[in-house]
Structure formats: C-alpha cells, structure tokens
C-alpha cells in the first residue's frame, strides 16, 4: 500500500508543474514599457515616434507668430510598410498632442462626412429654424499636417546557423504644408531600427 | 518478454499506419461542394478552421479564403488569408519532433504550410480582396509581402507574372511608377517577351481591372516505386487537373481585349515543389534506411518481421496535401473605357460560350472585378 501512495505522490508532483504551465493568465501592461516579441512595429513605438515628432511642433516657432492661432488639418498617416499597421492611431496621437499644447486650432477631416450628414438633416425642416447650424461658417484650414510611415526589412542571408536574424528600420516622416502658398514649412523624421533573432530549430 | 515488446511495437505500427495519411472529410466535402458551384455550403463545411488539426489547418484557411473570395465575401476571405499568413510566420522553424516522426512514418507528420507558390498566392488573393474593397493601402502592404516571398524563392516563382502584374498595379495606384516599372522589367526578363504596360488614363475614361481565375488548379499525386521485398518509395508530384485556357474578353463591338498578365499555376506549383525535392528525397532516404533497420531487428521471428514490414510499407505515403480550390490560370486584364455603362463579353477559351459582363464607370474611376470561370 505504502509504495503505491508514494508512487501517486511522485506522479502528482510531476504532473502539477506541467498543469500550472497551462493556466491562462492576463495582466495589465504599462503602455510605457518596452517589451518586444519580434522586430516588427509595436505599440510602444507609436508613443516614441509621436513624442519625437510632436515636440518640435509645440516648442519651435515654424509658423510666423500672430494673434490668432493657426488652423491645422491633420491628414491620415500613410502606411508604406509591409505590415498592416493601423496608422489612424498615430494620426490621432499627433492631433491630440498638438491640440493639448493650446498653440493650434484644428479642423476634423474625419468628421467631414458626418458634418455634411448632420447639416443636411438639420436643413430638412425637422430642426427649429432658430437652432439650425448656419451654413458657410466653418473654419478653413491654413496648414496641412501629413505623414508617411515606411519600413525596410533585412533578413540574414541563408547560411549555416542556429538562429536567424531580421533587421527592421521604421521611419515616420511628418510635414506641415502652408495651404495658401503650398510652401513646406516643417519637415522632420523619427526613426526606429530594431534587430530580432529567432531559433531555426524548435520542438 | 521480447515477444511482448514485439507485439507492442507491432500494435504501434498498425495504429500509425491507420493514422498516417488520413484525409480530412470536411476538406474533401468543401472542395466537392466548391466545384459544384455551391460556395456557401463549401464555406459552411469548413466552419472556422479552429477544429482542424495543426497539420491541415493551413489548407482549411486557404480553401476557406478562396471559397469566400469567389462568393464575393472579400472581407471575410481576408480574415482567413491573413490567418494563413500568420500561421506560416509562426511555424517558420524546423521542428525536431515533426522531422523525427516524418523520418520514421511519413511526411504527413509535418505541419503543412504550403509550397512556396501557395505561400505567394495568399498575398495575391489578399491583394485582389483589398483592391475590391477599395482599401488600396492594405493592397500595397500585401504587394510588399508578396515581394518578400518572391525575394526568398526567386527561381521557384519566376513564372508568376499575374502576381507581379498585381504588385505593379498596387504601386501605380499611389503614383509609384518606378516601383511598378521594376515589376514590368522583371516580367519581361523572366518571360523573354515584351509586356503591355498600361499608359495614362484619358481624361474622360475610367479603368476596368479584371482578375480572372480559370479552371481547376493542379493536384499532387504520388509516384510510387516498390523495391522488393517490402521497400516503398513514394514521392509527390503535381498533376494537371484541367487544361490551361486564356479567357477571351470582347467589348460591345466584339473586338478582343488584350490580356495583360497570365500565370499557369501548374507550372509555378511544379517548379516550387521541385525546389523542395532535395529535402523530400533526403527525408525519404533516411526513412527507407530506418524502416529497413526496424524490420531487420525482427529477423529472428519470421511472422513478426513480416507483420512489421507490412505495417511499415503501409505507412509510406507521399505527402500530397495541396491547395485544391486554386484555379489553373490567373489572368489580369486592364482596360480603359469611356465613362458610362458598357456591356463586355467573357468566354473561357476559343470555344467557350460568352457570358455578359456589365460595367459602369465614371471619369478617373477604377473598377475591380474578379471572376472565376
């Protein structure tokens, strides 16, 4: 009897650690933390590149000083990488940081269709004429903020090795264009270069 | 004691022989329903692919993606093709357990991630889907991913002109004419003939882009060689399942419209498999030697040796897994048409019946249509 009990205990002890490894877990991550599973674009990259690009726009005087705040329109950042990256998040972050600086006024390009829809609805006679939004009173943008996200991937050439490495270089170019003159009044770039390696052989 | 061990070994062998080379019925059913033209039932047969074994999950994802593409469910189709792409990425390593099992039983022990050509066509389908959804940015992402596959396997994929044509188109949509030119140059170099490069659209015209799949894609079949007494060598090769036809497109005046790019999937698939043949044959050699050694260890017991040899013979199957809803030919037509409504006619090959294809476009508009004939 005794050896059987012992055998069962040993078996249980052997199985337990295995089962513990199978327990699913969830944890909250600090958005500032930098943990990379591979060389591809990560959520912490967005913050890094937006901070780098927005800071000069807030602290430098690239638009001639005047009493009225300049009116900007932010166009969606164009994704030219080989990954399905939602660049809408980058566009939103740039606009939010600039808006919070209090130096600029903004026109929402994203809401244009909704504004047109709402305008049309209000003019259909359902809304009290005194409360209808006045036509032709919208602000006009003076500057366009636009950006392009690019990437270059380089893989290690085929050779005898135990791991394979990949280098990825990301760059986000941000420009501000004067709508009246067409002049490019600001241009800057944020870059990220990363290398990741993974084993060629696995279980 | 030794007899008991032999019995156990034999039982294991017998189980393995039964298990190896199993065909998933959902896949077979879906393919049959697809070729009967019943896309919805074919899609239903494959459900979400979550209940598929790892070894055949890739096939489920790509077959489901194709079925949904041809049913016009481009967004849903993308979901499966993107998952297929991730599936390949996650398994981009040599698995010791799979290779060891494959060296003893057969290549079905290896998780199937597609031939190089099949890996490329995931991106071709994604490009087609994104173009039809009007999401040109994502189509260009897929064009770049397709280029990465071309870069990894240049020789195996050099005859896929259709995908090159799609890539060039994705670049042209963003005014990246230099990048498009590189693709046209590569096609000219690989095909040895001049390609028709699309020009600038006339001011009062739009462009119709027709992406046509024709016929039934190639299937893998085994070539089997039996070396007496019980050694079997089984190697996969591609077999044509339907002839390659270039469709004819005519405008309202019954004038033929020029083909832009065409790919014969049989040729590209065959070349892709050939590129992997050294790996397949070396594994086969190891397996033959291993199986012979196992059988030889039973030489003191004639009956056991015979039974083991039978079991080992039965486990030897060529890995004939392949994407079977692929068309035999991919064809890309690009034509500028004056703004307005048009009635085009499409037929499969020289003697096929014409099918009406109504198209309406406005100035500067690009209309994308995909057809399966």
PDB file of N, CA and C in Angstrom, chain A residues 78-84 153-155 158 164 198-203, chain B residues 82 92-97 130 137-138 140-142 144-145 148 152 176:
ATOM      1  N   UNK A  78       0.101  57.904 -43.944  1.00  0.00           N
ATOM      2  CA  UNK A  78       0.059  56.859 -44.980  1.00  0.00           C
ATOM      3  C   UNK A  78       0.990  55.706 -44.596  1.00  0.00           C
ATOM      4  N   UNK A  79       0.461  54.494 -44.680  1.00  0.00           N
ATOM      5  CA  UNK A  79       1.258  53.313 -44.347  1.00  0.00           C
ATOM      6  C   UNK A  79       1.948  52.779 -45.596  1.00  0.00           C
ATOM      7  N   UNK A  80       3.267  52.912 -45.643  1.00  0.00           N
ATOM      8  CA  UNK A  80       4.033  52.365 -46.781  1.00  0.00           C
ATOM      9  C   UNK A  80       4.890  51.187 -46.349  1.00  0.00           C
ATOM     10  N   UNK A  81       4.549  50.584 -45.225  1.00  0.00           N
ATOM     11  CA  UNK A  81       5.340  49.445 -44.746  1.00  0.00           C
ATOM     12  C   UNK A  81       4.780  48.147 -45.343  1.00  0.00           C
ATOM     13  N   UNK A  82       5.363  47.030 -44.945  1.00  0.00           N
ATOM     14  CA  UNK A  82       4.812  45.746 -45.401  1.00  0.00           C
ATOM     15  C   UNK A  82       4.050  45.068 -44.268  1.00  0.00           C
ATOM     16  N   UNK A  83       3.531  45.878 -43.361  1.00  0.00           N
ATOM     17  CA  UNK A  83       2.716  45.341 -42.262  1.00  0.00           C
ATOM     18  C   UNK A  83       1.395  46.086 -42.231  1.00  0.00           C
ATOM     19  N   UNK A  84       0.351  45.383 -41.785  1.00  0.00           N
ATOM     20  CA  UNK A  84      -0.950  46.043 -41.660  1.00  0.00           C
ATOM     21  C   UNK A  84      -0.960  46.838 -40.352  1.00  0.00           C
ATOM     22  N   UNK A 153      13.061  46.078 -44.445  1.00  0.00           N
ATOM     23  CA  UNK A 153      13.368  44.836 -43.732  1.00  0.00           C
ATOM     24  C   UNK A 153      14.604  44.204 -44.340  1.00  0.00           C
ATOM     25  N   UNK A 154      15.458  43.678 -43.494  1.00  0.00           N
ATOM     26  CA  UNK A 154      16.628  42.964 -43.995  1.00  0.00           C
ATOM     27  C   UNK A 154      16.769  41.664 -43.236  1.00  0.00           C
ATOM     28  N   UNK A 155      16.799  40.562 -43.968  1.00  0.00           N
ATOM     29  CA  UNK A 155      16.979  39.266 -43.313  1.00  0.00           C
ATOM     30  C   UNK A 155      18.403  38.800 -43.531  1.00  0.00           C
ATOM     31  N   UNK A 158      21.018  33.298 -46.266  1.00  0.00           N
ATOM     32  CA  UNK A 158      20.978  31.864 -45.933  1.00  0.00           C
ATOM     33  C   UNK A 158      22.388  31.343 -45.726  1.00  0.00           C
ATOM     34  N   UNK A 164      18.077  32.846 -36.820  1.00  0.00           N
ATOM     35  CA  UNK A 164      18.010  33.740 -37.980  1.00  0.00           C
ATOM     36  C   UNK A 164      17.626  35.127 -37.485  1.00  0.00           C
ATOM     37  N   UNK A 198      15.508  34.680 -34.021  1.00  0.00           N
ATOM     38  CA  UNK A 198      14.741  33.552 -33.506  1.00  0.00           C
ATOM     39  C   UNK A 198      15.420  32.257 -33.902  1.00  0.00           C
ATOM     40  N   UNK A 199      15.264  31.222 -33.051  1.00  0.00           N
ATOM     41  CA  UNK A 199      15.958  29.971 -33.369  1.00  0.00           C
ATOM     42  C   UNK A 199      15.394  29.326 -34.638  1.00  0.00           C
ATOM     43  N   UNK A 200      16.269  28.671 -35.367  1.00  0.00           N
ATOM     44  CA  UNK A 200      15.829  27.979 -36.590  1.00  0.00           C
ATOM     45  C   UNK A 200      15.210  26.642 -36.227  1.00  0.00           C
ATOM     46  N   UNK A 201      15.705  26.067 -35.105  1.00  0.00           N
ATOM     47  CA  UNK A 201      15.214  24.749 -34.699  1.00  0.00           C
ATOM     48  C   UNK A 201      14.337  24.877 -33.459  1.00  0.00           C
ATOM     49  N   UNK A 202      13.220  24.214 -33.480  1.00  0.00           N
ATOM     50  CA  UNK A 202      12.324  24.227 -32.322  1.00  0.00           C
ATOM     51  C   UNK A 202      11.765  22.847 -32.083  1.00  0.00           C
ATOM     52  N   UNK A 203      10.999  22.672 -31.056  1.00  0.00           N
ATOM     53  CA  UNK A 203      10.433  21.361 -30.744  1.00  0.00           C
ATOM     54  C   UNK A 203       9.238  21.080 -31.642  1.00  0.00           C
TER      55      UNK A 203
ATOM     56  N   UNK B  82      -5.337  36.154 -44.009  1.00  0.00           N
ATOM     57  CA  UNK B  82      -4.399  36.787 -43.067  1.00  0.00           C
ATOM     58  C   UNK B  82      -4.001  35.802 -41.968  1.00  0.00           C
ATOM     59  N   UNK B  92       7.734  29.165 -38.748  1.00  0.00           N
ATOM     60  CA  UNK B  92       8.922  29.339 -39.573  1.00  0.00           C
ATOM     61  C   UNK B  92      10.171  28.840 -38.841  1.00  0.00           C
ATOM     62  N   UNK B  93      10.189  27.562 -38.515  1.00  0.00           N
ATOM     63  CA  UNK B  93      11.351  26.921 -37.890  1.00  0.00           C
ATOM     64  C   UNK B  93      11.304  25.427 -38.207  1.00  0.00           C
ATOM     65  N   UNK B  94      12.430  24.764 -37.968  1.00  0.00           N
ATOM     66  CA  UNK B  94      12.472  23.314 -38.224  1.00  0.00           C
ATOM     67  C   UNK B  94      12.103  22.610 -36.925  1.00  0.00           C
ATOM     68  N   UNK B  95      11.004  21.880 -36.958  1.00  0.00           N
ATOM     69  CA  UNK B  95      10.559  21.201 -35.744  1.00  0.00           C
ATOM     70  C   UNK B  95      11.225  19.834 -35.616  1.00  0.00           C
ATOM     71  N   UNK B  96      11.939  19.662 -34.513  1.00  0.00           N
ATOM     72  CA  UNK B  96      12.658  18.386 -34.305  1.00  0.00           C
ATOM     73  C   UNK B  96      11.660  17.234 -34.200  1.00  0.00           C
ATOM     74  N   UNK B  97      10.571  17.465 -33.433  1.00  0.00           N
ATOM     75  CA  UNK B  97       9.603  16.381 -33.220  1.00  0.00           C
ATOM     76  C   UNK B  97       8.965  15.964 -34.550  1.00  0.00           C
ATOM     77  N   UNK B 130      -8.434  43.223 -51.179  1.00  0.00           N
ATOM     78  CA  UNK B 130      -8.299  44.617 -50.727  1.00  0.00           C
ATOM     79  C   UNK B 130      -8.609  45.593 -51.869  1.00  0.00           C
ATOM     80  N   UNK B 137      -4.340  50.928 -49.567  1.00  0.00           N
ATOM     81  CA  UNK B 137      -3.153  50.918 -48.689  1.00  0.00           C
ATOM     82  C   UNK B 137      -2.854  49.482 -48.259  1.00  0.00           C
ATOM     83  N   UNK B 138      -3.892  48.752 -47.857  1.00  0.00           N
ATOM     84  CA  UNK B 138      -3.680  47.359 -47.435  1.00  0.00           C
ATOM     85  C   UNK B 138      -3.270  46.494 -48.626  1.00  0.00           C
ATOM     86  N   UNK B 140      -1.424  47.475 -51.035  1.00  0.00           N
ATOM     87  CA  UNK B 140       0.010  47.714 -51.233  1.00  0.00           C
ATOM     88  C   UNK B 140       0.850  46.990 -50.167  1.00  0.00           C
ATOM     89  N   UNK B 141       0.325  46.898 -48.948  1.00  0.00           N
ATOM     90  CA  UNK B 141       1.028  46.135 -47.902  1.00  0.00           C
ATOM     91  C   UNK B 141       1.205  44.688 -48.389  1.00  0.00           C
ATOM     92  N   UNK B 142       0.137  44.139 -48.957  1.00  0.00           N
ATOM     93  CA  UNK B 142       0.200  42.758 -49.453  1.00  0.00           C
ATOM     94  C   UNK B 142       1.140  42.641 -50.647  1.00  0.00           C
ATOM     95  N   UNK B 144       3.829  44.303 -50.988  1.00  0.00           N
ATOM     96  CA  UNK B 144       5.183  44.263 -50.426  1.00  0.00           C
ATOM     97  C   UNK B 144       5.483  42.904 -49.792  1.00  0.00           C
ATOM     98  N   UNK B 145       4.459  42.313 -49.183  1.00  0.00           N
ATOM     99  CA  UNK B 145       4.662  40.981 -48.601  1.00  0.00           C
ATOM    100  C   UNK B 145       4.892  39.943 -49.708  1.00  0.00           C
ATOM    101  N   UNK B 148       8.379  40.070 -50.750  1.00  0.00           N
ATOM    102  CA  UNK B 148       9.278  39.366 -49.816  1.00  0.00           C
ATOM    103  C   UNK B 148       9.320  37.873 -50.140  1.00  0.00           C
ATOM    104  N   UNK B 152      12.547  35.579 -51.455  1.00  0.00           N
ATOM    105  CA  UNK B 152      13.031  34.358 -50.796  1.00  0.00           C
ATOM    106  C   UNK B 152      13.161  33.186 -51.772  1.00  0.00           C
ATOM    107  N   UNK B 176       3.510  55.340 -57.677  1.00  0.00           N
ATOM    108  CA  UNK B 176       4.891  54.837 -57.554  1.00  0.00           C
ATOM    109  C   UNK B 176       5.262  54.092 -58.837  1.00  0.00           C
TER     110      UNK B 176
END
